[in-house]
Coordinates of C-alpha atoms and ligand atoms in Angstrom, one line a residue:
M1 CA 0.0 0.0 0.0
K2 CA 2.0 3.0 -1.2
R3 CA 0.9 6.3 -0.1
S4 CA 3.6 8.5 -1.5
C5 CA 2.1 11.4 -3.4
L6 CA 5.5 11.9 -5.0
L7 CA 5.4 8.5 -6.6
A8 CA 1.8 8.9 -7.6
L9 CA 2.7 12.2 -9.3
A10 CA 5.6 10.6 -11.0
F11 CA 3.2 8.1 -12.5
G12 CA 0.9 11.0 -13.6
L13 CA -1.7 10.2 -10.9
T14 CA -3.2 12.4 -8.4
A15 CA -3.3 11.7 -4.7
Q16 CA -7.1 11.3 -5.0
G17 CA -8.4 7.8 -5.1
F18 CA -6.6 6.5 -1.9
V19 CA -9.8 4.9 -0.8
Q20 CA -9.1 2.1 1.6
A21 CA -11.4 0.2 3.9
Q22 CA -8.8 -2.3 4.8
N23 CA -7.0 -3.1 8.1
P24 CA -5.5 -1.2 9.6
I25 CA -7.7 1.8 8.9
I26 CA -5.5 4.7 9.8
H27 CA -2.3 4.8 7.7
D28 CA -0.1 7.7 8.9
Q29 CA 0.1 7.2 12.7
F30 CA -0.4 4.6 15.4
T31 CA -3.9 4.4 16.8
A32 CA -4.4 2.0 19.7
D33 CA -7.3 1.2 22.1
P34 CA -10.0 2.3 19.6
T35 CA -13.3 3.5 21.0
A36 CA -15.8 4.1 18.3
R37 CA -19.0 6.1 18.9
V38 CA -21.8 7.2 16.5
F39 CA -22.5 10.9 16.8
K40 CA -24.4 13.0 14.3
G41 CA -24.7 10.1 11.8
K42 CA -21.0 9.5 11.6
V43 CA -18.6 7.2 13.4
Y44 CA -16.1 9.0 15.6
L45 CA -13.0 7.1 16.6
Y46 CA -11.2 8.0 19.8
P47 CA -8.0 6.0 20.0
S48 CA -4.9 6.4 22.1
H49 CA -1.9 7.5 20.2
D50 CA 1.2 5.4 20.5
I51 CA 4.4 7.2 19.7
P52 CA 8.1 6.3 19.8
S53 CA 9.2 7.3 23.3
P54 CA 11.2 10.6 23.6
V55 CA 12.1 9.6 27.2
D56 CA 14.4 6.6 28.2
R57 CA 12.1 5.2 30.9
L58 CA 9.4 4.4 28.3
K59 CA 11.5 3.2 25.4
E60 CA 10.2 -0.3 25.9
W61 CA 6.7 0.6 27.1
F62 CA 3.5 2.4 26.1
C63 CA 4.1 6.0 25.4
M64 CA 1.3 8.5 24.6
A65 CA 1.3 12.3 24.8
D66 CA -2.0 13.3 23.3
Y67 CA -5.3 12.2 21.7
H68 CA -6.5 12.7 18.1
V69 CA -10.1 12.1 17.0
F70 CA -11.0 10.7 13.6
S71 CA -14.4 10.5 11.9
S72 CA -15.9 8.7 8.9
E73 CA -19.2 8.3 7.2
N74 CA -18.3 5.1 5.3
L75 CA -15.7 3.5 7.6
T76 CA -13.3 3.8 4.7
D77 CA -12.4 7.5 4.4
W78 CA -11.3 8.8 7.8
T79 CA -10.8 12.5 8.6
D80 CA -8.2 13.2 11.3
H81 CA -9.5 16.2 13.3
G82 CA -6.1 16.7 14.9
V83 CA -5.1 16.8 18.6
I84 CA -8.1 17.2 20.9
L85 CA -6.2 17.0 24.2
D86 CA -2.5 17.1 25.1
Q87 CA -0.9 15.9 28.3
K88 CA 0.6 19.3 29.0
D89 CA -3.0 20.8 29.1
V90 CA -4.3 18.5 31.8
P91 CA -4.2 20.6 35.0
W92 CA -3.8 17.6 37.3
G93 CA -1.7 15.5 35.0
K94 CA 2.1 15.1 34.7
P95 CA 3.0 17.2 31.7
D96 CA 5.6 14.6 30.7
G97 CA 3.8 11.5 32.0
Y98 CA 3.2 10.1 28.4
S99 CA 0.3 8.1 30.1
M100 CA -2.7 9.1 28.0
W101 CA -4.0 5.6 27.7
A102 CA -7.3 4.2 26.4
P103 CA -10.1 6.9 26.3
D104 CA -13.9 7.0 25.7
C105 CA -16.3 9.7 24.7
V106 CA -20.1 10.0 25.3
Y107 CA -22.7 12.6 24.5
K108 CA -25.3 13.8 27.0
D109 CA -27.6 16.8 27.0
G110 CA -25.6 18.9 24.6
T111 CA -22.1 18.1 25.9
Y112 CA -19.5 15.6 24.8
Y113 CA -17.7 14.0 27.7
F114 CA -14.2 12.7 27.0
Y115 CA -12.9 10.3 29.6
F116 CA -9.1 9.6 29.7
P117 CA -6.5 8.0 32.0
D118 CA -3.4 10.0 32.8
A119 CA -0.6 10.0 35.4
P120 CA -1.4 12.5 38.2
N121 CA 1.1 15.1 39.0
G122 CA 2.3 15.9 42.6
E123 CA 4.0 14.5 45.6
G124 CA 2.9 11.0 46.5
R125 CA 0.4 10.6 43.6
R126 CA 1.1 7.4 41.7
G127 CA -0.5 5.2 39.2
F128 CA -3.4 6.4 37.0
A129 CA -6.4 8.6 37.6
I130 CA -9.2 9.2 35.1
G131 CA -10.1 12.7 34.0
V132 CA -13.0 14.2 32.1
A133 CA -12.7 16.8 29.4
T134 CA -15.8 18.4 27.7
S135 CA -16.7 19.9 24.4
K136 CA -19.7 21.0 22.5
H137 CA -18.5 19.1 19.4
P138 CA -17.4 15.5 19.0
E139 CA -14.2 16.6 17.3
G140 CA -13.3 18.9 20.1
P141 CA -11.3 20.7 21.2
F142 CA -11.9 19.3 24.7
T143 CA -11.4 21.3 27.9
P144 CA -10.2 19.2 30.8
L145 CA -11.7 19.6 34.3
D146 CA -9.4 20.7 37.1
Q147 CA -9.4 17.4 38.9
P148 CA -9.8 13.7 37.9
I149 CA -12.8 11.8 39.0
E150 CA -12.6 11.3 42.8
G151 CA -12.5 7.8 44.0
V152 CA -11.3 6.2 40.7
N153 CA -7.8 4.8 40.4
G154 CA -7.1 3.0 37.2
I155 CA -7.1 3.0 33.4
D156 CA -9.4 2.4 30.4
P157 CA -12.6 4.2 31.3
C158 CA -15.8 3.3 29.4
V159 CA -19.1 5.0 30.1
L160 CA -22.4 3.2 29.4
L161 CA -25.2 5.8 29.0
D162 CA -28.4 3.9 29.4
K163 CA -31.8 4.6 27.7
D164 CA -33.0 6.3 30.9
N165 CA -30.1 8.7 30.6
K166 CA -28.4 7.2 33.7
A167 CA -24.6 6.7 33.2
Y168 CA -22.2 4.0 34.5
L169 CA -18.5 4.1 34.5
F170 CA -16.4 0.9 34.0
W171 CA -12.6 0.9 34.3
G172 CA -9.6 -1.4 34.8
G173 CA -7.7 -1.3 38.1
G174 CA -7.2 -4.4 40.2
G175 CA -9.9 -6.2 38.3
L176 CA -12.8 -4.7 36.3
R177 CA -14.4 -1.9 38.4
M178 CA -17.7 -0.1 38.0
A179 CA -19.8 2.6 39.6
R180 CA -22.8 4.8 38.8
L181 CA -22.1 8.3 37.6
K182 CA -24.0 11.4 38.8
D183 CA -26.1 13.3 36.3
N184 CA -23.2 15.7 35.9
M185 CA -21.2 12.8 34.4
T186 CA -18.1 13.8 36.3
E187 CA -18.6 12.4 39.8
L188 CA -19.3 8.9 41.1
D189 CA -22.8 8.3 42.4
S190 CA -22.0 4.9 44.1
E191 CA -19.0 3.2 45.7
P192 CA -16.8 1.6 43.1
Q193 CA -17.3 -2.2 43.0
T194 CA -15.5 -5.0 41.3
V195 CA -17.4 -6.9 38.6
E196 CA -17.9 -10.4 40.0
G197 CA -18.5 -13.6 38.1
L198 CA -15.7 -13.2 35.5
P199 CA -13.1 -16.0 35.0
E200 CA -9.5 -15.9 36.3
G201 CA -7.0 -14.2 34.1
F202 CA -5.9 -10.6 33.7
K203 CA -8.7 -8.3 32.5
E204 CA -8.6 -4.6 31.5
G205 CA -10.1 -2.3 28.8
P206 CA -13.9 -2.8 29.5
F207 CA -16.4 -1.8 26.9
A208 CA -20.1 -1.9 28.0
F209 CA -23.2 -1.5 25.8
E210 CA -26.9 -2.3 25.7
R211 CA -28.7 -4.2 22.9
N212 CA -32.3 -5.4 23.0
G213 CA -32.6 -4.9 26.8
K214 CA -29.4 -7.0 27.5
Y215 CA -26.3 -5.4 28.9
Y216 CA -22.9 -6.5 27.5
L217 CA -19.7 -6.1 29.4
T218 CA -16.8 -6.9 27.0
F219 CA -13.1 -6.9 27.9
P220 CA -9.6 -8.1 27.0
W221 CA -9.0 -11.2 28.9
V222 CA -5.8 -13.3 29.2
E223 CA -7.0 -16.9 29.0
D224 CA -3.6 -18.3 28.0
K225 CA -0.6 -16.0 27.0
T226 CA -2.0 -12.8 25.5
E227 CA -5.2 -10.9 25.4
T228 CA -8.3 -12.4 23.9
L229 CA -11.5 -10.4 23.8
A230 CA -14.3 -11.8 25.9
Y231 CA -17.7 -10.8 27.3
A232 CA -20.4 -11.2 29.9
M233 CA -24.1 -10.4 29.8
S234 CA -26.6 -9.1 32.3
D235 CA -30.1 -7.8 32.6
N236 CA -28.8 -4.8 34.5
P237 CA -26.0 -2.4 33.8
M238 CA -24.5 -3.0 37.3
G239 CA -24.8 -6.7 37.0
P240 CA -24.7 -9.5 38.1
Y241 CA -22.9 -10.4 34.9
T242 CA -22.7 -13.9 33.5
F243 CA -19.5 -14.8 31.5
K244 CA -20.4 -15.9 28.0
G245 CA -17.1 -16.6 26.2
K246 CA -14.8 -15.1 23.7
I247 CA -15.3 -12.5 20.9
M248 CA -11.8 -12.8 19.5
E249 CA -9.0 -15.3 20.1
Q250 CA -5.6 -14.2 21.2
S251 CA -3.4 -13.0 18.3
P252 CA -1.1 -15.7 16.9
T253 CA 1.3 -13.0 15.7
G254 CA 2.5 -11.4 18.8
C255 CA 0.6 -8.4 19.9
W256 CA 0.1 -8.9 23.6
T257 CA -2.7 -6.4 24.1
N258 CA -6.0 -6.2 22.3
H259 CA -8.4 -3.4 23.1
H260 CA -11.7 -2.8 21.5
S261 CA -15.2 -1.2 21.2
I262 CA -18.4 -2.4 19.6
V263 CA -20.7 -0.2 17.7
E264 CA -23.8 -0.5 15.5
Y265 CA -23.7 1.7 12.4
K266 CA -26.2 1.7 9.6
G267 CA -27.7 -1.6 10.7
Q268 CA -24.4 -3.5 11.0
W269 CA -22.4 -4.2 14.2
Y270 CA -18.7 -3.7 14.1
L271 CA -15.8 -4.6 16.3
F272 CA -13.0 -2.0 16.5
Y273 CA -9.8 -3.5 17.9
H274 CA -6.1 -3.1 17.5
H275 CA -3.0 -5.0 16.3
N276 CA 0.6 -4.0 15.8
D277 CA 0.4 -4.1 12.0
Y278 CA 2.8 -1.2 11.4
S279 CA 5.2 -2.3 14.1
P280 CA 5.6 -6.1 14.0
E281 CA 8.8 -6.1 16.1
F282 CA 7.4 -4.0 19.0
D283 CA 3.9 -4.5 20.1
K284 CA 3.5 -1.2 22.0
R285 CA 2.8 0.6 18.7
R286 CA -0.6 -0.4 17.6
S287 CA -3.1 0.3 14.8
T288 CA -6.9 0.2 14.7
R289 CA -8.7 -2.4 12.8
I290 CA -12.4 -3.0 12.1
D291 CA -14.2 -6.3 11.4
S292 CA -17.9 -7.1 11.3
L293 CA -19.5 -8.6 14.4
F294 CA -22.6 -10.8 14.4
F295 CA -25.1 -11.8 17.2
N296 CA -26.8 -15.1 17.5
A297 CA -30.6 -15.2 17.9
D298 CA -30.2 -15.6 21.7
G299 CA -28.1 -12.4 21.9
T300 CA -24.8 -14.1 22.3
I301 CA -21.9 -12.9 20.2
Q302 CA -20.2 -14.9 17.4
L303 CA -16.5 -15.2 17.4
V304 CA -14.9 -12.6 15.2
R305 CA -12.1 -13.7 12.9
P306 CA -9.5 -10.9 12.5
T307 CA -9.0 -10.0 8.8
L308 CA -6.7 -7.8 6.8
R309 CA -9.5 -7.1 4.3
G310 CA -11.6 -5.3 7.0
V311 CA -15.1 -4.1 6.2
G312 CA -17.1 -2.5 3.4
L313 CA -16.9 -2.3 -0.3
T314 CA -13.8 -1.1 -2.1
D315 CA -14.4 1.1 -5.1
A316 CA -13.0 -0.6 -8.3
R317 CA -11.8 2.8 -9.4
S318 CA -9.6 3.3 -6.4
Q319 CA -6.1 1.9 -5.9
I320 CA -7.1 -1.5 -4.5
Q321 CA -4.6 -2.7 -2.0
I322 CA -4.9 -6.4 -2.6
D323 CA -2.2 -7.1 0.0
R324 CA -5.0 -6.6 2.5
Y325 CA -6.3 -9.9 1.2
S326 CA -9.3 -12.0 2.0
D327 CA -7.4 -15.2 1.2
I328 CA -4.0 -16.2 0.0
T329 CA -2.4 -19.4 -1.3
P330 CA 1.1 -20.9 -0.9
G331 CA 3.6 -19.1 -3.1
A332 CA 1.9 -15.7 -2.5
S333 CA 3.0 -13.5 0.4
I334 CA 3.0 -9.9 1.5
A335 CA 5.8 -7.6 2.6
F336 CA 6.4 -4.0 3.6
L337 CA 7.1 -1.7 0.6
N338 CA 9.7 0.1 2.7
E339 CA 11.1 -1.5 5.9
D340 CA 12.4 1.9 6.9
N341 CA 9.0 3.5 6.7
K342 CA 6.3 0.9 7.3
F343 CA 3.5 3.5 7.0
E344 CA 4.1 3.3 3.2
G345 CA 2.3 0.0 3.5
W346 CA 2.6 -3.4 1.9
K347 CA 3.0 -5.2 -1.5
T348 CA 2.0 -8.6 -2.7
I349 CA 4.7 -11.1 -3.9
L350 CA 3.7 -13.9 -6.3
D351 CA 6.5 -16.4 -6.4
S352 CA 5.3 -19.6 -8.0
K353 CA 2.9 -20.6 -10.7
D354 CA -0.8 -20.4 -9.6
A355 CA 0.1 -18.5 -6.5
T356 CA -3.1 -16.5 -5.8
I357 CA -4.3 -13.6 -3.7
R358 CA -8.0 -12.9 -3.3
Y359 CA -9.6 -9.6 -2.3
N360 CA -13.4 -9.6 -1.8
N361 CA -16.1 -7.1 -2.3
V362 CA -14.9 -4.8 -5.0
D363 CA -17.6 -2.4 -6.2
F364 CA -17.6 -1.8 -10.0
G365 CA -20.8 0.3 -9.9
T366 CA -23.2 0.5 -12.7
K367 CA -20.9 1.6 -15.6
A368 CA -18.9 -1.3 -16.9
A369 CA -15.1 -1.2 -16.2
Q370 CA -13.1 -2.1 -19.3
E371 CA -9.5 -1.3 -18.4
V372 CA -7.3 -2.6 -15.7
T373 CA -4.1 -1.0 -14.4
V374 CA -1.6 -2.8 -12.1
K375 CA 1.4 -1.2 -10.4
V376 CA 3.8 -4.0 -10.7
K377 CA 7.5 -5.1 -10.7
A378 CA 8.3 -8.2 -12.7
P379 CA 12.1 -8.6 -13.0
S380 CA 11.8 -11.2 -15.8
G381 CA 8.3 -10.3 -17.0
G382 CA 5.4 -12.7 -16.8
H383 CA 1.7 -13.1 -17.0
L384 CA -1.1 -12.6 -14.4
R385 CA -4.5 -14.2 -14.4
I386 CA -7.2 -11.9 -13.2
A387 CA -10.5 -13.3 -12.1
L388 CA -13.7 -11.5 -11.0
S389 CA -16.2 -13.7 -9.3
G390 CA -18.9 -14.9 -11.8
L391 CA -16.9 -13.6 -14.9
Q392 CA -14.5 -15.2 -17.3
P393 CA -10.8 -14.9 -16.0
F394 CA -8.4 -13.2 -18.4
T395 CA -4.6 -13.0 -18.7
M396 CA -2.5 -9.9 -18.6
K397 CA 1.1 -9.7 -19.9
L398 CA 3.8 -8.0 -17.7
P399 CA 6.9 -6.5 -19.3
P400 CA 10.2 -7.2 -17.6
S401 CA 11.0 -4.4 -15.2
K402 CA 13.1 -4.2 -12.0
E403 CA 11.4 -0.9 -11.1
W404 CA 7.7 -0.2 -10.3
V405 CA 5.7 0.4 -13.5
L406 CA 2.1 0.9 -14.3
V407 CA 0.9 -1.8 -16.7
K408 CA -2.5 -1.1 -18.4
D409 CA -4.6 -3.5 -20.3
H410 CA -8.0 -3.9 -21.9
A411 CA -10.2 -6.0 -19.6
P412 CA -12.2 -8.3 -21.8
V413 CA -15.0 -8.5 -19.2
S414 CA -17.9 -6.2 -18.6
A415 CA -17.7 -5.8 -14.9
T416 CA -20.5 -4.0 -13.0
G417 CA -21.7 -4.6 -9.5
V418 CA -19.7 -6.2 -6.7
H419 CA -17.2 -8.9 -7.4
D420 CA -14.4 -10.7 -5.5
L421 CA -11.1 -10.2 -7.2
S422 CA -8.4 -12.8 -7.6
V423 CA -4.9 -12.4 -9.0
S424 CA -2.8 -15.4 -9.9
L425 CA 0.7 -15.9 -11.3
V426 CA 0.6 -17.7 -14.7
S427 CA 4.3 -17.2 -15.5
G428 CA 7.3 -15.3 -14.1
T429 CA 9.0 -15.2 -10.7
S430 CA 9.1 -12.8 -7.8
V431 CA 6.3 -10.7 -9.3
E432 CA 5.4 -7.8 -7.0
L433 CA 2.1 -5.9 -7.0
D434 CA 1.5 -2.7 -5.2
W435 CA -2.1 -2.0 -6.2
M436 CA -4.6 -2.4 -9.0
T437 CA -7.3 -0.1 -10.4
W438 CA -10.1 -0.3 -13.0
K439 CA -11.6 2.2 -15.4
Ligands
LIG501 O1 -2.7 1.4 25.6 C1 -2.2 1.2 26.9 C2 -2.9 0.0 27.5 O2 -2.7 -1.1 26.7 C3 -4.4 0.2 27.5 O3 -4.9 1.0 28.5 C4 -4.8 -1.2 27.6 O4 -6.1 -1.5 27.5 C5 -3.9 -1.9 26.6 O5 -4.4 -1.8 25.3

């Protein structure tokens, strides 16, 4: 996935058309602990913001100095609204604490309440407290209150605002904790209590929501070595909760944490979670992903399989990053385009005959596409077979080139509507593909 405008311009393209719904969804910075909320008909994403640490003590740990917020109407194109809160602007926080961990944001009676953990400043104050910042707009800027919420020590706040406008705060700190909030949304209205009835194993990062009169408390849970996502259900926001099982298995590729939120948007439920896609060697630099989530008829949640493909349709006229594949066969692999700047994204490598990569749900619209362009590097030339589901596959010739080139060909298919796209190697070796587009 190349995002270099320079290169695009060199090929006579514009920077427009970088339309990607794949995982990860934010391509120019780390975005961990994603809380997604629907406000004003859009999805707003409030993640924490991992950065390489400027201070020695956090070189091997989480390091976050500020929060950005992003919004999207289609879960594909995300607008970064910039910094909404910086550690140096929190009156009670350490200006160099770099501890702005997982946040949340809820809307009540004309105000957006942004809940965030931070390291408190001052003699003898240790650990984490949870602050509130307010705004009249979901994209901020947010103004922090003078003091954190009294009686709360911990991380990962989540607020459930119930249908009757009563609010409940959940957080991580020596187990999963919860308390009612007062109407002002900034003070506790009950003694903090630990959520009972959950299995052994480290738990943090709670996310609570209501659906069809059932309350869901979902959380990262270490069942074995690293964090799975799991959940419990109740008839009441304050419990008792009954453990129901897992939503996502632990990652097989080495990100210790997983942190999530669950949101319904335009009739579909989505799981927002994170993985260290852009930082495979160091799992404290994470990136937000989205996959679809489904409920069973009895309200239980089906296991979500993490994908690179992510959600939504991809416009056939955009640069389709097929390395965010739905499926791949032996002989096909992906790699970073530039190991020194992983945010440039990935490429596909086809190394043996019939090696195939498949990318689902490409939208060709109503006007038939008749031309295909591939950004490719084929040192000894070769041929690709291109197949759109339900249509006759066709072959494309690749000229020998050790550099990236755009190869354009007539597509002898009349593609409209939504198709799954497969690309296979017919001949050649070490053929690399950056992206593909249709016209
Ligand atoms: O991002 C820092 C911490 O890592 C979060 O607070 C946890 O939930 C875990 O994702």
